[in-house]
Amino acid sequence: MDTYMDSAVDSVTNLPFLPSSAFSQANQDEVQKKAVALIQEIWEVVDQNFLDARNTGFSRDNWAKLRDVAISRQYNSMDAAYRGVRSMMVDGLRDPYSRFLTPQELNVMKKYDVTGVGLNLGTAKEYFDKVGKGLPVDRKAVDRAKGFLWTVHLLTVESLW
């Protein structure tokens, strides 16, 4: 039995396609390649689309520097790359409402129907500064074709105090 086990172990450990250092280096190179591609993609999407609606001090120059720093790091897993993206976004955007979702987090959220949901949170002054007019009043609308009465109520944070 011992001879059989030794023979089986020798045959597996001596296979030319299993050197652990070569496998781990190839795996590491692939992780690094994917991490850099992800960081670059996130950077491009934000750079092209981010609007600093809260005037938090977003700087495209700083955003580019953060990308360069993130790309220069070594990532040993995609989880590490996700942490790097989140760090880049926190430092660069300073926006509590912008976030990065991993594929796993996105899959969890996909079970909920969030289509058509859009919020812009802010003060009455911020609304006026952006839109150029005061807050809308409560309003009602009837969709006669579907028989619905739509009601929109404005609830301000100040009214909660």
mmCIF file of C-alpha atoms in Angstrom:
data_model
loop_
_atom_site.group_PDB
_atom_site.id
_atom_site.type_symbol
_atom_site.label_atom_id
_atom_site.label_comp_id
_atom_site.label_asym_id
_atom_site.label_seq_id
_atom_site.Cartn_x
_atom_site.Cartn_y
_atom_site.Cartn_z
ATOM 1 C CA MET A 1 0.000 0.000 0.000
ATOM 2 C CA ASP A 2 2.834 2.413 0.875
ATOM 3 C CA THR A 3 4.530 1.737 -2.433
ATOM 4 C CA TYR A 4 1.289 2.382 -4.293
ATOM 5 C CA MET A 5 0.781 5.727 -2.464
ATOM 6 C CA ASP A 6 4.389 6.793 -3.030
ATOM 7 C CA SER A 7 4.061 5.985 -6.713
ATOM 8 C CA ALA A 8 0.799 7.934 -6.987
ATOM 9 C CA VAL A 9 2.236 10.949 -5.157
ATOM 10 C CA ASP A 10 5.418 10.902 -7.269
ATOM 11 C CA SER A 11 3.439 10.749 -10.501
ATOM 12 C CA VAL A 12 1.302 13.735 -9.534
ATOM 13 C CA THR A 13 4.077 15.885 -8.111
ATOM 14 C CA ASN A 14 6.377 15.255 -11.063
ATOM 15 C CA LEU A 15 3.931 16.400 -13.725
ATOM 16 C CA PRO A 16 5.470 19.154 -15.876
ATOM 17 C CA PHE A 17 2.316 21.296 -15.926
ATOM 18 C CA LEU A 18 1.999 21.703 -12.156
ATOM 19 C CA PRO A 19 5.052 23.654 -11.005
ATOM 20 C CA SER A 20 3.528 25.805 -8.296
ATOM 21 C CA SER A 21 5.737 28.830 -8.886
ATOM 22 C CA ALA A 22 4.950 28.945 -12.616
ATOM 23 C CA PHE A 23 1.245 28.412 -11.966
ATOM 24 C CA SER A 24 1.079 31.069 -9.290
ATOM 25 C CA GLN A 25 3.063 33.535 -11.440
ATOM 26 C CA ALA A 26 0.772 32.960 -14.433
ATOM 27 C CA ASN A 27 -2.251 33.301 -12.165
ATOM 28 C CA GLN A 28 -0.783 36.442 -10.587
ATOM 29 C CA ASP A 29 -0.127 37.953 -14.020
ATOM 30 C CA GLU A 30 -3.728 37.265 -15.060
ATOM 31 C CA VAL A 31 -5.112 38.817 -11.853
ATOM 32 C CA GLN A 32 -2.902 41.879 -12.343
ATOM 33 C CA LYS A 33 -4.029 42.237 -15.967
ATOM 34 C CA LYS A 34 -7.711 42.028 -14.974
ATOM 35 C CA ALA A 35 -7.203 44.448 -12.070
ATOM 36 C CA VAL A 36 -5.549 47.066 -14.289
ATOM 37 C CA ALA A 37 -8.298 46.697 -16.917
ATOM 38 C CA LEU A 38 -10.979 47.135 -14.242
ATOM 39 C CA ILE A 39 -9.305 50.204 -12.754
ATOM 40 C CA GLN A 40 -8.902 51.755 -16.199
ATOM 41 C CA GLU A 41 -12.555 51.078 -17.067
ATOM 42 C CA ILE A 42 -13.829 52.555 -13.791
ATOM 43 C CA TRP A 43 -11.580 55.562 -14.252
ATOM 44 C CA GLU A 44 -12.865 56.191 -17.800
ATOM 45 C CA VAL A 45 -16.542 55.884 -16.849
ATOM 46 C CA VAL A 46 -16.159 58.294 -13.943
ATOM 47 C CA ASP A 47 -13.913 60.677 -15.868
ATOM 48 C CA GLN A 48 -16.432 60.922 -18.714
ATOM 49 C CA ASN A 49 -19.640 60.987 -16.663
ATOM 50 C CA PHE A 50 -19.115 62.196 -13.099
ATOM 51 C CA LEU A 51 -20.807 65.479 -12.231
ATOM 52 C CA ASP A 52 -19.652 67.009 -8.972
ATOM 53 C CA ALA A 53 -23.176 68.115 -8.063
ATOM 54 C CA ARG A 54 -22.250 68.734 -4.435
ATOM 55 C CA ASN A 55 -19.071 70.665 -5.227
ATOM 56 C CA THR A 56 -16.940 68.316 -3.158
ATOM 57 C CA GLY A 57 -13.782 69.355 -4.951
ATOM 58 C CA PHE A 58 -13.587 66.706 -7.669
ATOM 59 C CA SER A 59 -10.473 67.319 -9.750
ATOM 60 C CA ARG A 60 -9.822 65.518 -13.021
ATOM 61 C CA ASP A 61 -6.072 65.956 -12.471
ATOM 62 C CA ASN A 62 -6.282 64.336 -9.032
ATOM 63 C CA TRP A 63 -8.544 61.629 -10.477
ATOM 64 C CA ALA A 64 -5.874 60.819 -13.089
ATOM 65 C CA LYS A 65 -3.166 60.682 -10.388
ATOM 66 C CA LEU A 66 -5.284 58.298 -8.316
ATOM 67 C CA ARG A 67 -5.700 56.055 -11.366
ATOM 68 C CA ASP A 68 -1.938 56.024 -11.945
ATOM 69 C CA VAL A 69 -1.275 55.112 -8.301
ATOM 70 C CA ALA A 70 -3.929 52.368 -8.364
ATOM 71 C CA ILE A 71 -2.562 50.886 -11.593
ATOM 72 C CA SER A 72 0.997 50.864 -10.243
ATOM 73 C CA ARG A 73 0.049 48.636 -7.301
ATOM 74 C CA GLN A 74 0.350 44.861 -7.319
ATOM 75 C CA TYR A 75 -2.932 42.991 -6.780
ATOM 76 C CA ASN A 76 -2.899 39.383 -5.600
ATOM 77 C CA SER A 77 -6.656 38.904 -5.992
ATOM 78 C CA MET A 78 -9.658 40.568 -7.550
ATOM 79 C CA ASP A 79 -10.916 41.346 -4.043
ATOM 80 C CA ALA A 80 -7.769 43.421 -3.562
ATOM 81 C CA ALA A 81 -8.461 45.149 -6.887
ATOM 82 C CA TYR A 82 -12.047 45.897 -5.776
ATOM 83 C CA ARG A 83 -10.688 47.462 -2.585
ATOM 84 C CA GLY A 84 -8.306 49.515 -4.720
ATOM 85 C CA VAL A 85 -11.181 50.775 -6.894
ATOM 86 C CA ARG A 86 -13.229 51.693 -3.834
ATOM 87 C CA SER A 87 -10.288 53.518 -2.309
ATOM 88 C CA MET A 88 -9.727 55.411 -5.549
ATOM 89 C CA MET A 89 -13.398 56.415 -5.667
ATOM 90 C CA VAL A 90 -13.532 57.492 -2.017
ATOM 91 C CA ASP A 91 -10.383 59.598 -2.322
ATOM 92 C CA GLY A 92 -11.202 61.011 -5.742
ATOM 93 C CA LEU A 93 -14.955 61.569 -5.679
ATOM 94 C CA ARG A 94 -15.741 62.285 -2.039
ATOM 95 C CA ASP A 95 -19.346 61.529 -2.973
ATOM 96 C CA PRO A 96 -21.281 59.357 -0.511
ATOM 97 C CA TYR A 97 -23.770 58.337 -3.218
ATOM 98 C CA SER A 98 -21.343 57.021 -5.836
ATOM 99 C CA ARG A 99 -20.183 53.486 -5.272
ATOM 100 C CA PHE A 100 -18.670 50.487 -6.963
ATOM 101 C CA LEU A 101 -20.393 47.106 -6.856
ATOM 102 C CA THR A 102 -18.506 43.879 -7.287
ATOM 103 C CA PRO A 103 -20.078 41.329 -9.646
ATOM 104 C CA GLN A 104 -21.274 39.368 -6.598
ATOM 105 C CA GLU A 105 -22.912 42.453 -5.050
ATOM 106 C CA LEU A 106 -24.546 43.317 -8.360
ATOM 107 C CA ASN A 107 -25.967 39.800 -8.675
ATOM 108 C CA VAL A 108 -27.536 40.117 -5.221
ATOM 109 C CA MET A 109 -29.106 43.457 -6.174
ATOM 110 C CA LYS A 110 -30.416 42.127 -9.491
ATOM 111 C CA LYS A 111 -33.173 40.273 -7.679
ATOM 112 C CA TYR A 112 -34.764 43.631 -6.860
ATOM 113 C CA ASP A 113 -36.476 45.751 -9.477
ATOM 114 C CA VAL A 114 -34.889 49.166 -9.202
ATOM 115 C CA THR A 115 -35.559 50.347 -12.732
ATOM 116 C CA GLY A 116 -36.701 53.918 -12.981
ATOM 117 C CA VAL A 117 -35.521 54.825 -9.517
ATOM 118 C CA GLY A 118 -33.504 57.999 -9.399
ATOM 119 C CA LEU A 119 -32.876 60.273 -6.482
ATOM 120 C CA ASN A 120 -31.013 63.469 -6.082
ATOM 121 C CA LEU A 121 -30.683 64.348 -2.440
ATOM 122 C CA GLY A 122 -29.887 67.844 -1.355
ATOM 123 C CA THR A 123 -31.028 70.976 0.396
ATOM 124 C CA ALA A 124 -33.577 73.445 -0.929
ATOM 125 C CA LYS A 125 -30.721 75.863 -1.588
ATOM 126 C CA GLU A 126 -28.804 73.241 -3.600
ATOM 127 C CA TYR A 127 -31.945 72.561 -5.637
ATOM 128 C CA PHE A 128 -32.438 76.253 -6.328
ATOM 129 C CA ASP A 129 -28.773 76.712 -7.249
ATOM 130 C CA LYS A 130 -28.922 73.855 -9.776
ATOM 131 C CA VAL A 131 -32.432 74.318 -11.211
ATOM 132 C CA GLY A 132 -32.848 78.055 -10.824
ATOM 133 C CA LYS A 133 -36.279 77.884 -9.193
ATOM 134 C CA GLY A 134 -37.842 76.894 -5.919
ATOM 135 C CA LEU A 135 -38.899 73.422 -4.868
ATOM 136 C CA PRO A 136 -41.922 71.951 -6.651
ATOM 137 C CA VAL A 137 -45.225 71.870 -4.803
ATOM 138 C CA ASP A 138 -47.226 68.746 -4.040
ATOM 139 C CA ARG A 139 -49.165 67.667 -7.109
ATOM 140 C CA LYS A 140 -51.600 65.026 -8.272
ATOM 141 C CA ALA A 141 -52.090 63.533 -11.720
ATOM 142 C CA VAL A 142 -54.655 61.098 -13.025
ATOM 143 C CA ASP A 143 -53.722 58.483 -15.591
ATOM 144 C CA ARG A 144 -57.179 57.938 -17.020
ATOM 145 C CA ALA A 145 -56.070 55.175 -19.383
ATOM 146 C CA LYS A 146 -54.832 53.016 -16.514
ATOM 147 C CA GLY A 147 -57.135 54.358 -13.817
ATOM 148 C CA PHE A 148 -54.310 55.457 -11.509
ATOM 149 C CA LEU A 149 -54.094 58.524 -9.354
ATOM 150 C CA TRP A 150 -50.451 59.537 -9.002
ATOM 151 C CA THR A 151 -49.581 61.687 -6.029
ATOM 152 C CA VAL A 152 -46.240 63.334 -5.511
ATOM 153 C CA HIS A 153 -45.576 64.713 -2.063
ATOM 154 C CA LEU A 154 -42.541 66.774 -1.308
ATOM 155 C CA LEU A 155 -41.018 65.921 2.033
ATOM 156 C CA THR A 156 -38.112 68.042 3.086
ATOM 157 C CA VAL A 157 -35.616 67.033 5.702
ATOM 158 C CA GLU A 158 -36.185 70.352 7.442
ATOM 159 C CA SER A 159 -39.855 69.403 7.965
ATOM 160 C CA LEU A 160 -38.805 66.323 9.914
ATOM 161 C CA TRP A 161 -37.206 68.323 12.742
#
